[in-house]
Coordinates of C-alpha atoms (C1' of nucleotides) in Angstrom, one line a residue:
Chain A
M1 CA -0.8 7.7 11.3
L2 CA -0.5 11.4 11.9
D3 CA -3.1 13.3 13.8
L4 CA -5.5 15.0 11.4
K5 CA -5.8 18.0 13.7
F6 CA -2.0 18.4 13.8
I7 CA -1.9 18.3 10.0
R8 CA -4.7 20.9 9.8
E9 CA -2.8 23.2 12.2
N10 CA 0.7 22.6 11.0
P11 CA 0.6 21.8 7.3
S12 CA 4.1 23.3 6.5
L13 CA 5.7 21.3 9.3
V14 CA 4.2 18.1 8.0
K15 CA 5.3 18.9 4.4
E16 CA 8.8 19.6 5.5
G17 CA 9.0 16.3 7.5
I18 CA 7.7 14.3 4.6
K19 CA 10.2 16.0 2.3
N20 CA 13.1 15.4 4.6
K21 CA 12.2 11.7 4.8
G22 CA 12.1 11.5 1.0
E23 CA 8.6 10.1 1.2
M24 CA 5.5 11.0 -0.8
G25 CA 2.3 12.4 0.6
D26 CA -0.2 14.9 -0.6
V27 CA -0.9 17.2 2.3
D28 CA -2.9 19.6 0.3
A29 CA -5.2 16.9 -0.9
I30 CA -5.7 15.8 2.7
L31 CA -6.5 19.3 3.8
D32 CA -9.0 19.7 0.9
L33 CA -10.7 16.3 1.6
D34 CA -10.9 17.2 5.3
E35 CA -12.5 20.5 4.5
K36 CA -15.1 18.9 2.3
R37 CA -15.7 16.2 4.8
R38 CA -16.4 18.6 7.6
Q39 CA -18.8 20.6 5.4
I40 CA -20.8 17.6 4.6
I41 CA -20.8 16.4 8.2
Q42 CA -22.4 19.6 9.2
K43 CA -25.1 19.2 6.6
V44 CA -25.8 15.6 7.3
E45 CA -25.9 16.1 11.0
A46 CA -28.4 18.9 10.8
L47 CA -30.6 16.7 8.7
K48 CA -30.3 13.8 11.1
H49 CA -31.2 16.2 13.9
E50 CA -34.3 17.2 12.1
R51 CA -35.2 13.5 11.3
N52 CA -34.8 12.6 15.0
D53 CA -37.2 15.4 15.9
L54 CA -39.8 14.5 13.4
S55 CA -39.6 10.8 14.4
Q56 CA -40.3 11.9 17.8
Q57 CA -43.4 13.8 16.6
V58 CA -44.6 10.7 14.8
S59 CA -44.4 8.8 18.0
I60 CA -46.4 11.5 19.9
L61 CA -49.0 11.9 17.2
K62 CA -49.6 8.2 17.1
K63 CA -50.0 8.0 20.9
E64 CA -52.6 10.7 20.7
G65 CA -54.4 8.8 17.9
K66 CA -53.8 11.6 15.4
S67 CA -52.7 11.2 11.8
A68 CA -48.9 11.4 11.3
D69 CA -49.0 11.0 7.5
T70 CA -47.7 14.4 6.6
V71 CA -44.8 14.2 9.1
I72 CA -43.9 10.8 7.9
Q73 CA -43.8 11.9 4.3
R74 CA -41.4 14.8 5.2
T75 CA -39.2 12.4 7.2
R76 CA -39.1 10.0 4.3
D77 CA -37.8 12.7 2.1
I78 CA -35.2 13.8 4.6
S79 CA -34.1 10.2 5.1
Q80 CA -33.4 9.8 1.3
S81 CA -31.3 13.0 1.4
I82 CA -29.4 11.7 4.4
K83 CA -28.7 8.5 2.5
D84 CA -27.2 10.2 -0.4
Q85 CA -25.0 12.5 1.6
D86 CA -23.9 9.7 3.9
E87 CA -22.7 7.9 0.8
E88 CA -20.8 10.9 -0.3
L89 CA -19.3 11.3 3.2
K90 CA -18.2 7.7 3.2
N91 CA -16.4 8.1 0.0
L92 CA -14.7 11.2 1.2
E93 CA -13.6 9.4 4.4
I94 CA -12.2 6.5 2.4
S95 CA -10.2 8.8 0.2
L96 CA -9.0 10.7 3.2
K97 CA -7.9 7.6 5.1
N98 CA -6.1 6.3 2.0
E99 CA -4.1 9.5 1.9
L100 CA -3.5 9.5 5.6
D101 CA -2.3 5.9 5.6
R102 CA 0.4 6.8 3.1
L103 CA 1.8 9.7 5.2
P104 CA 5.0 8.7 6.9
N105 CA 5.7 9.6 10.5
L106 CA 7.7 12.8 10.8
P107 CA 11.3 12.8 11.9
H108 CA 12.1 14.0 15.4
S109 CA 13.7 17.5 15.5
S110 CA 17.0 16.0 16.7
V111 CA 17.4 13.8 13.7
P112 CA 20.1 14.9 11.2
V113 CA 18.6 15.9 7.9
G114 CA 20.0 13.9 5.0
K115 CA 19.1 12.2 1.8
D116 CA 20.2 8.6 2.3
A117 CA 22.6 6.4 4.2
T118 CA 25.5 8.7 3.5
G119 CA 23.9 11.2 5.8
N120 CA 23.9 8.9 8.8
V121 CA 26.0 9.8 11.8
V122 CA 28.2 7.4 13.7
I123 CA 27.5 8.0 17.4
R124 CA 29.9 5.6 19.1
A125 CA 31.9 2.4 18.6
W126 CA 32.7 -0.4 20.9
G127 CA 35.3 -3.1 20.9
K128 CA 38.5 -3.5 19.1
I129 CA 38.5 -4.6 15.4
P130 CA 40.5 -7.8 15.5
E131 CA 43.7 -8.3 13.4
F132 CA 44.6 -11.7 12.2
D133 CA 48.0 -13.1 11.5
F134 CA 46.6 -15.7 9.1
E135 CA 44.5 -15.8 6.0
I136 CA 40.9 -15.4 7.3
S137 CA 37.8 -17.0 5.8
N138 CA 34.3 -15.5 5.4
H139 CA 31.3 -16.9 7.1
L140 CA 30.3 -19.0 4.1
E141 CA 33.7 -20.7 3.9
I142 CA 33.7 -21.3 7.7
G143 CA 30.2 -22.6 7.7
E144 CA 31.0 -25.0 4.9
R145 CA 34.3 -26.1 6.2
L146 CA 32.9 -26.9 9.6
D147 CA 29.7 -28.3 8.1
I148 CA 27.5 -26.1 10.3
L149 CA 25.7 -24.1 7.6
D150 CA 24.2 -25.5 4.5
F151 CA 23.0 -22.9 2.0
P152 CA 22.8 -25.2 -1.1
R153 CA 20.5 -27.6 0.7
G154 CA 18.4 -24.7 2.0
S155 CA 18.0 -23.6 -1.6
K156 CA 17.0 -27.1 -2.6
I157 CA 14.3 -27.4 -0.1
S158 CA 13.0 -23.9 0.0
G159 CA 14.9 -21.5 -2.3
R160 CA 17.7 -19.0 -2.1
G161 CA 17.8 -17.2 1.2
F162 CA 16.6 -20.0 3.5
P163 CA 19.6 -21.1 5.5
V164 CA 20.0 -24.5 7.1
Y165 CA 21.9 -24.8 10.3
K166 CA 23.5 -28.1 11.2
G167 CA 25.0 -29.8 14.2
Q168 CA 27.1 -27.3 16.2
G169 CA 25.7 -24.5 14.0
A170 CA 22.2 -25.3 15.0
K171 CA 23.2 -25.5 18.6
L172 CA 25.0 -22.2 18.3
E173 CA 22.0 -20.5 16.8
R174 CA 19.8 -21.9 19.6
A175 CA 22.4 -20.8 22.2
L176 CA 22.4 -17.2 20.8
I177 CA 18.6 -17.0 21.0
N178 CA 18.6 -18.3 24.6
L179 CA 21.4 -16.0 25.7
M180 CA 19.5 -13.0 24.2
L181 CA 16.2 -14.0 25.7
D182 CA 17.6 -14.7 29.1
T183 CA 19.6 -11.4 29.2
Q184 CA 16.7 -9.3 28.1
S185 CA 14.1 -10.9 30.3
N186 CA 16.2 -11.7 33.4
E187 CA 18.5 -8.8 33.5
H188 CA 16.8 -6.0 31.6
G189 CA 13.3 -6.6 32.8
Y190 CA 11.5 -7.4 29.5
K191 CA 8.6 -9.8 29.8
E192 CA 9.1 -12.7 27.5
I193 CA 6.5 -13.3 24.9
F194 CA 6.3 -16.2 22.4
P195 CA 3.9 -14.9 19.8
P196 CA 2.3 -16.3 16.6
F197 CA 4.3 -16.1 13.4
L198 CA 1.3 -15.4 11.3
V199 CA -0.8 -12.3 11.8
N200 CA -3.9 -10.8 10.3
R201 CA -4.3 -7.6 8.3
D202 CA -5.2 -5.4 11.2
S203 CA -2.0 -6.2 13.0
M204 CA 0.1 -5.5 9.9
Y205 CA -1.7 -2.2 9.5
G206 CA -1.3 -1.4 13.2
T207 CA 2.5 -1.4 13.1
G208 CA 2.6 0.3 9.7
Q209 CA 3.7 -2.6 7.4
L210 CA 0.4 -2.2 5.5
P211 CA -0.4 -0.7 3.2
K212 CA 2.9 0.5 2.0
L213 CA 5.1 -2.6 2.4
Q214 CA 2.7 -5.3 1.3
E215 CA 5.1 -6.4 -1.4
D216 CA 7.8 -7.2 1.2
M217 CA 5.8 -9.8 3.0
Y218 CA 4.8 -13.4 2.6
F219 CA 1.1 -13.7 2.4
C220 CA -1.2 -16.8 2.9
E221 CA -4.0 -15.8 0.6
L222 CA -6.3 -18.6 1.6
D223 CA -6.4 -17.5 5.2
D224 CA -5.7 -13.8 4.6
L225 CA -2.7 -14.0 7.0
F226 CA 0.8 -12.6 6.7
L227 CA 4.1 -14.2 7.9
I228 CA 5.6 -11.7 10.3
P229 CA 8.7 -9.7 9.0
T230 CA 9.6 -9.1 12.7
A231 CA 8.2 -9.9 16.1
E232 CA 7.5 -6.2 16.4
V233 CA 4.2 -6.9 14.7
P234 CA 2.6 -9.5 16.9
I235 CA 4.1 -8.1 20.1
T236 CA 3.2 -4.4 19.6
N237 CA -0.3 -5.5 18.5
L238 CA -0.9 -7.4 21.8
H239 CA -2.6 -4.3 23.1
R240 CA -4.2 -3.1 19.9
D241 CA -7.7 -1.5 20.7
E242 CA -7.0 -1.4 24.4
I243 CA -7.0 1.3 26.9
L244 CA -4.2 0.6 29.4
A245 CA -4.3 1.5 33.0
I246 CA -1.5 3.8 34.1
E247 CA 0.1 1.1 36.3
K248 CA 0.8 -1.0 33.2
L249 CA 3.2 1.6 31.8
P250 CA 5.9 1.4 30.8
L251 CA 5.5 -2.0 29.2
K252 CA 8.6 -3.9 28.2
Y253 CA 8.4 -7.1 26.1
C254 CA 11.0 -9.3 24.5
G255 CA 10.3 -12.2 22.2
Y256 CA 12.0 -14.6 19.8
T257 CA 10.5 -15.3 16.4
A258 CA 11.6 -16.3 13.0
C259 CA 11.2 -13.4 10.6
F260 CA 10.2 -13.7 7.0
R261 CA 11.0 -11.1 4.3
R262 CA 10.5 -11.4 0.6
E263 CA 13.1 -8.7 0.1
A264 CA 11.4 -7.7 -3.1
G265 CA 13.4 -5.1 -5.0
S266 CA 16.7 -6.1 -3.7
W267 CA 17.4 -9.0 -6.1
G268 CA 21.0 -9.4 -6.9
K269 CA 22.2 -7.4 -3.9
E270 CA 24.1 -9.2 -1.2
T271 CA 23.0 -12.6 -2.4
R272 CA 25.7 -14.5 -0.6
G273 CA 25.1 -16.4 2.6
F274 CA 23.6 -14.6 5.5
L275 CA 23.8 -11.1 4.4
R276 CA 20.3 -11.0 2.9
V277 CA 18.0 -13.9 3.6
H278 CA 14.3 -14.6 3.5
Q279 CA 14.1 -16.2 6.9
F280 CA 16.1 -15.4 9.9
N281 CA 15.9 -15.4 13.7
K282 CA 15.6 -12.5 15.9
V283 CA 14.9 -11.5 19.5
E284 CA 12.9 -8.3 19.5
L285 CA 12.5 -5.7 22.2
V286 CA 9.2 -3.7 22.4
K287 CA 8.3 -0.9 24.7
I288 CA 5.0 0.9 25.2
V289 CA 5.8 4.1 27.2
F290 CA 4.6 7.5 28.3
P291 CA 5.1 10.1 25.6
E292 CA 7.2 12.3 27.8
T293 CA 9.8 9.6 28.5
S294 CA 10.0 7.9 25.1
Y295 CA 13.3 9.4 24.1
Q296 CA 15.0 8.3 27.3
E297 CA 13.4 4.9 26.7
L298 CA 15.0 4.8 23.3
E299 CA 18.4 5.3 24.8
T300 CA 18.0 2.5 27.3
L301 CA 16.5 0.3 24.6
L302 CA 19.7 0.9 22.5
K303 CA 21.8 0.1 25.5
D304 CA 19.9 -3.1 26.2
A305 CA 20.3 -4.3 22.6
S306 CA 24.0 -3.4 22.4
R307 CA 24.7 -5.2 25.7
I308 CA 24.3 -8.5 23.8
L309 CA 27.3 -7.6 21.6
E310 CA 29.3 -6.6 24.5
L311 CA 28.6 -9.9 26.3
L312 CA 29.7 -11.7 23.1
G313 CA 32.7 -9.5 22.6
I314 CA 31.8 -8.5 19.1
P315 CA 32.9 -5.1 17.9
Y316 CA 30.0 -2.8 17.0
R317 CA 29.1 0.7 16.3
V318 CA 26.0 2.8 16.7
V319 CA 24.7 4.9 13.8
E320 CA 22.0 7.5 14.0
L321 CA 19.9 7.4 10.8
C322 CA 19.4 10.7 9.0
T323 CA 15.9 11.7 7.9
G324 CA 16.2 10.2 4.5
D325 CA 17.2 6.8 5.8
L326 CA 14.4 6.5 8.4
S327 CA 11.8 3.9 7.9
F328 CA 8.1 4.8 7.2
G329 CA 6.9 4.8 10.8
A330 CA 10.0 5.9 12.7
A331 CA 10.6 9.3 14.2
K332 CA 14.1 8.5 15.2
C333 CA 16.3 5.4 14.8
Y334 CA 19.7 4.0 15.8
D335 CA 21.2 1.1 13.9
I336 CA 23.7 -1.2 15.6
E337 CA 26.2 -2.5 13.2
V338 CA 28.6 -5.4 13.8
W339 CA 32.0 -5.8 12.2
S340 CA 32.6 -8.4 9.6
P341 CA 36.4 -9.0 9.2
A342 CA 36.0 -10.8 5.9
E343 CA 33.7 -8.2 4.4
K344 CA 35.8 -5.5 6.0
R345 CA 32.6 -3.5 6.7
W346 CA 29.9 -3.0 9.2
L347 CA 26.7 -5.0 9.0
E348 CA 23.3 -3.9 10.4
A349 CA 22.3 -6.2 13.2
S350 CA 19.7 -4.1 14.9
S351 CA 17.5 -1.1 14.5
C352 CA 16.2 0.7 17.6
S353 CA 13.3 3.1 16.8
N354 CA 10.9 5.4 18.5
F355 CA 7.6 5.5 16.6
E356 CA 6.1 8.1 19.0
D357 CA 2.3 7.8 18.7
F358 CA 2.4 6.8 15.0
Q359 CA 1.7 3.1 15.6
A360 CA -0.5 3.7 18.7
R361 CA -2.8 5.9 16.7
R362 CA -3.0 3.3 13.9
M363 CA -3.9 0.5 16.3
N364 CA -6.0 2.6 18.6
L365 CA -3.7 1.7 21.6
R366 CA -4.3 4.2 24.4
F367 CA -3.7 4.6 28.1
R368 CA -5.4 6.6 30.9
R369 CA -3.5 8.6 33.5
S370 CA -6.3 8.3 36.0
T371 CA -9.7 6.8 36.1
T372 CA -11.2 10.2 35.3
S373 CA -8.8 11.4 32.7
K374 CA -9.1 11.2 28.9
P375 CA -7.4 8.4 27.0
E376 CA -4.0 9.3 25.4
F377 CA -1.8 7.6 22.9
P378 CA 1.4 6.1 24.4
H379 CA 4.6 6.0 22.4
T380 CA 5.8 2.7 21.0
L381 CA 9.4 1.7 20.5
N382 CA 11.2 -1.4 19.3
G383 CA 14.6 -2.7 18.5
S384 CA 16.2 -6.0 17.5
G385 CA 18.0 -7.4 20.4
V386 CA 19.4 -8.7 18.0
A387 CA 19.1 -10.5 14.7
T388 CA 21.1 -13.7 14.6
S389 CA 21.9 -13.8 10.9
R390 CA 24.3 -10.9 10.8
L391 CA 25.4 -11.7 14.3
M392 CA 26.3 -15.2 13.2
V393 CA 28.5 -13.7 10.4
A394 CA 30.3 -11.5 12.9
L395 CA 30.7 -14.3 15.4
L396 CA 32.1 -16.9 13.1
E397 CA 34.4 -14.4 11.5
N398 CA 35.7 -12.7 14.6
Y399 CA 36.2 -15.9 16.5
Q400 CA 37.9 -18.0 13.8
T401 CA 41.2 -19.5 14.6
D402 CA 44.2 -20.3 12.5
E403 CA 43.3 -23.9 12.6
G404 CA 40.0 -23.3 10.8
S405 CA 37.8 -23.8 13.9
V406 CA 35.8 -21.2 15.8
M407 CA 36.0 -20.3 19.4
V408 CA 32.7 -20.0 21.3
P409 CA 32.5 -16.8 23.4
D410 CA 32.6 -17.4 27.1
V411 CA 29.0 -16.4 27.8
L412 CA 27.7 -18.8 25.3
R413 CA 29.4 -21.9 26.5
R414 CA 26.9 -22.8 29.1
Y415 CA 24.3 -22.6 26.4
T416 CA 26.2 -24.5 23.7
G417 CA 27.8 -27.1 25.9
F418 CA 31.0 -26.8 23.8
N419 CA 33.9 -24.4 23.7
L420 CA 35.1 -24.9 20.2
I421 CA 33.4 -25.5 16.8
K422 CA 35.4 -27.9 14.7
R423 CA 34.7 -30.3 11.9
E424 CA 32.9 -33.2 13.5
D425 CA 33.2 -36.1 11.0
Chain B
rG1 C1' -15.5 -29.6 8.7
rG2 C1' -20.7 -30.9 11.2
rA3 C1' -24.5 -29.5 15.3
rG4 C1' -25.9 -26.1 18.9
rA5 C1' -25.4 -21.6 22.2
rG6 C1' -23.9 -16.7 22.5
rG7 C1' -21.5 -11.7 21.4
rU8 C1' -24.8 -5.1 25.2
rG9 C1' -21.0 0.1 29.1
rC10 C1' -15.0 -1.1 33.6
rC11 C1' -17.5 -6.0 35.1
rG12 C1' -22.1 -8.9 35.8
rG13 C1' -26.7 -8.6 33.6
rA14 C1' -31.9 -6.6 31.7
rG15 C1' -33.9 -5.0 27.4
rU16 C1' -37.6 -7.9 21.0
rG17 C1' -39.6 -1.4 17.0
rG18 C1' -40.7 4.9 19.6
rU19 C1' -37.2 10.5 24.5
rU20 C1' -32.9 3.6 25.8
rG21 C1' -26.4 6.0 25.9
rA22 C1' -29.1 2.1 27.5
rA23 C1' -33.0 -0.6 33.7
rC24 C1' -30.8 -3.2 37.9
rG25 C1' -26.4 -4.8 40.6
rG26 C1' -21.2 -4.5 41.3
rG27 C1' -16.8 -1.6 40.7
rC28 C1' -14.6 3.1 40.6
rA29 C1' -14.4 8.6 41.7
rC30 C1' -16.2 12.7 44.6
rG31 C1' -19.1 14.4 48.8
rC32 C1' -21.7 13.7 53.6
rC33 C1' -21.2 10.9 58.0
rU34 C1' -16.7 9.2 61.5
rG35 C1' -11.5 10.5 66.3
rG36 C1' -10.1 7.2 62.1
rA37 C1' -11.7 3.2 59.1
rG38 C1' -16.0 0.4 57.8
rA39 C1' -21.0 0.4 57.1
rG40 C1' -24.6 3.8 55.5
rC41 C1' -26.4 7.9 52.5
rG42 C1' -26.0 11.2 48.3
rU43 C1' -23.8 12.6 43.5
rG44 C1' -21.3 11.2 39.4
rU45 C1' -19.0 7.7 36.2
rG46 C1' -18.0 5.9 28.0
rU47 C1' -15.8 6.8 23.3
rU48 C1' -15.3 9.2 18.6
rC49 C1' -16.7 13.0 15.3
rU50 C1' -18.5 17.9 14.6
rC51 C1' -20.1 23.1 15.6
rU52 C1' -19.5 27.0 19.1
rU53 C1' -16.4 29.5 23.1
rA54 C1' -10.2 33.2 24.7
rA55 C1' -11.3 29.5 28.3
rC56 C1' -14.7 26.8 31.7
rG57 C1' -18.5 25.1 29.1
rG58 C1' -22.5 24.4 25.7
rG59 C1' -25.2 22.5 21.2
rG60 C1' -25.5 18.3 17.7
rA61 C1' -24.4 13.4 15.4
rA62 C1' -22.8 8.4 15.7
rC63 C1' -21.6 4.0 18.5
rC64 C1' -25.2 -2.3 22.1
rG65 C1' -19.2 -7.9 17.5
rA66 C1' -18.6 -5.8 11.9
rG67 C1' -21.0 -4.5 7.4
rG68 C1' -25.4 -4.0 4.6
rG69 C1' -31.0 -3.9 4.4
rU70 C1' -36.4 -3.0 6.0
rU71 C1' -38.8 1.3 8.6
rC72 C1' -41.0 7.9 9.6
rG73 C1' -38.0 5.6 13.6
rA74 C1' -33.7 -0.3 15.0
rA75 C1' -29.8 -2.7 20.7
rU76 C1' -34.6 -4.7 19.3
rC77 C1' -36.8 -7.3 12.6
rC78 C1' -34.0 -9.4 7.9
rC79 C1' -29.3 -10.7 5.2
rU80 C1' -23.8 -11.4 5.0
rC81 C1' -19.4 -11.8 7.7
rC82 C1' -16.2 -12.2 12.1
rC83 C1' -15.3 -14.0 17.0
rU84 C1' -16.1 -16.9 21.6
rC85 C1' -18.1 -21.3 24.1
rU86 C1' -20.0 -26.6 24.2
rC87 C1' -20.4 -31.4 21.7
rC88 C1' -18.9 -34.5 17.4
rG89 C1' -15.3 -35.4 13.5
rC90 C1' -10.2 -34.8 11.7
rC91 C1' -5.2 -33.9 13.1
rA92 C1' 0.5 -32.3 15.3

RNA sequence: GGAGAGGUGCCGGAGUGGUUGAACGGGCACGCCUGGAGAGCGUGUGUUCUCUUAACGGGGAACCGAGGGUUCGAAUCCCUCCCUCUCCGCCA
């Protein structure tokens, strides 16, 4: 959520930011509602002031044993008027909040202006794109051949987009998660969190998935709970409605969760294998930091996430998203993309974003610089560190051998307990 | 799911209709005292909205789990919901 005062004072900046993001949002309607709201607040508060005074008089008159009937009658009239105007005020505030909820965060001034993914800028690349002197297979063929992935049976038991990992595949998945968690917590200083996978409305609103992205999420109607699309939601919301002491900042959390996405609106696109699934695993990094350092923190977050790919020896590149490709709540975002030899293209494995105070404001997350200073909104950041589905694609494809097996990267061997994935039966 | 208890400020804990934003205690901050520290004493200590001011500041409104209601007036009475704790039942 944007600061209403900021919108009031910088309407043209806000309009420009929304436009560059390709989002909707009626700034003029907001300004109009805000104006009306403040007018009615003034009227209502004057009336309440008068009522408070008169009630006081009633109290005094009664104590003195005098009749208070005329004062009571006047107060009764005022109270009715207050009731009517409070109702009007409430409606105005609901409308105003509805509009505000739909306003996206504004892009940071450093973000390149662009319409869509074609406007993104490649920042750097790491690793050598492998060349093979044999006919390579894609991750689906490898998974089937080695009997480590089973998409057809996933479809049978759940539906399309719910992968099943088997044998060495399951162990490999578990190894990846452990490697990532250990690296982020032991080496990069993120505190490990194992959060719930179902969250309530307030949490979904806090990180900005609601109201706009409701269609993208699995929803348990009976309990009014949502399956998390990312660990960002439960972890960032850990401190919702809190005022953090200064010593707590910066906060760094990492956590593994399964992630659930309906992927509504992307039917027919990338339906094969791991490229687009409804359930996947991810280790997420979350930071809650001082506003003045959040952009440095974004750079280190990006480094911490990409470190995983370096450990695994998987070629990747970093892309800075342009304004038009930024998500609803992000002010700046880097994608990390891994190389798929079979697809011959880059696949998004991580997004590292700075939300500035957009989420903090929504979830009323604040901090205090000293015991006597006013609460301020910290900045929140998060990044996948990283998602295993696309990582699995890159790993299987990059490490395949001419014998049809897959080498396990060195760092993973102590987690998997084997060096090579080959057909077991 | 059944029965009971409870949700008040940073914390503990009063308060059952009228200057109660809230006694009292603790904590914390500032000041005095001290060679220094402690003890002691004194002062202060919420948030949000709004008006006003160049600013410091000042005026006002709201907030005692949430939302409604009764009343001239609600932390206090009534209703609904949420949460926590204890016991019982069920269950991985």
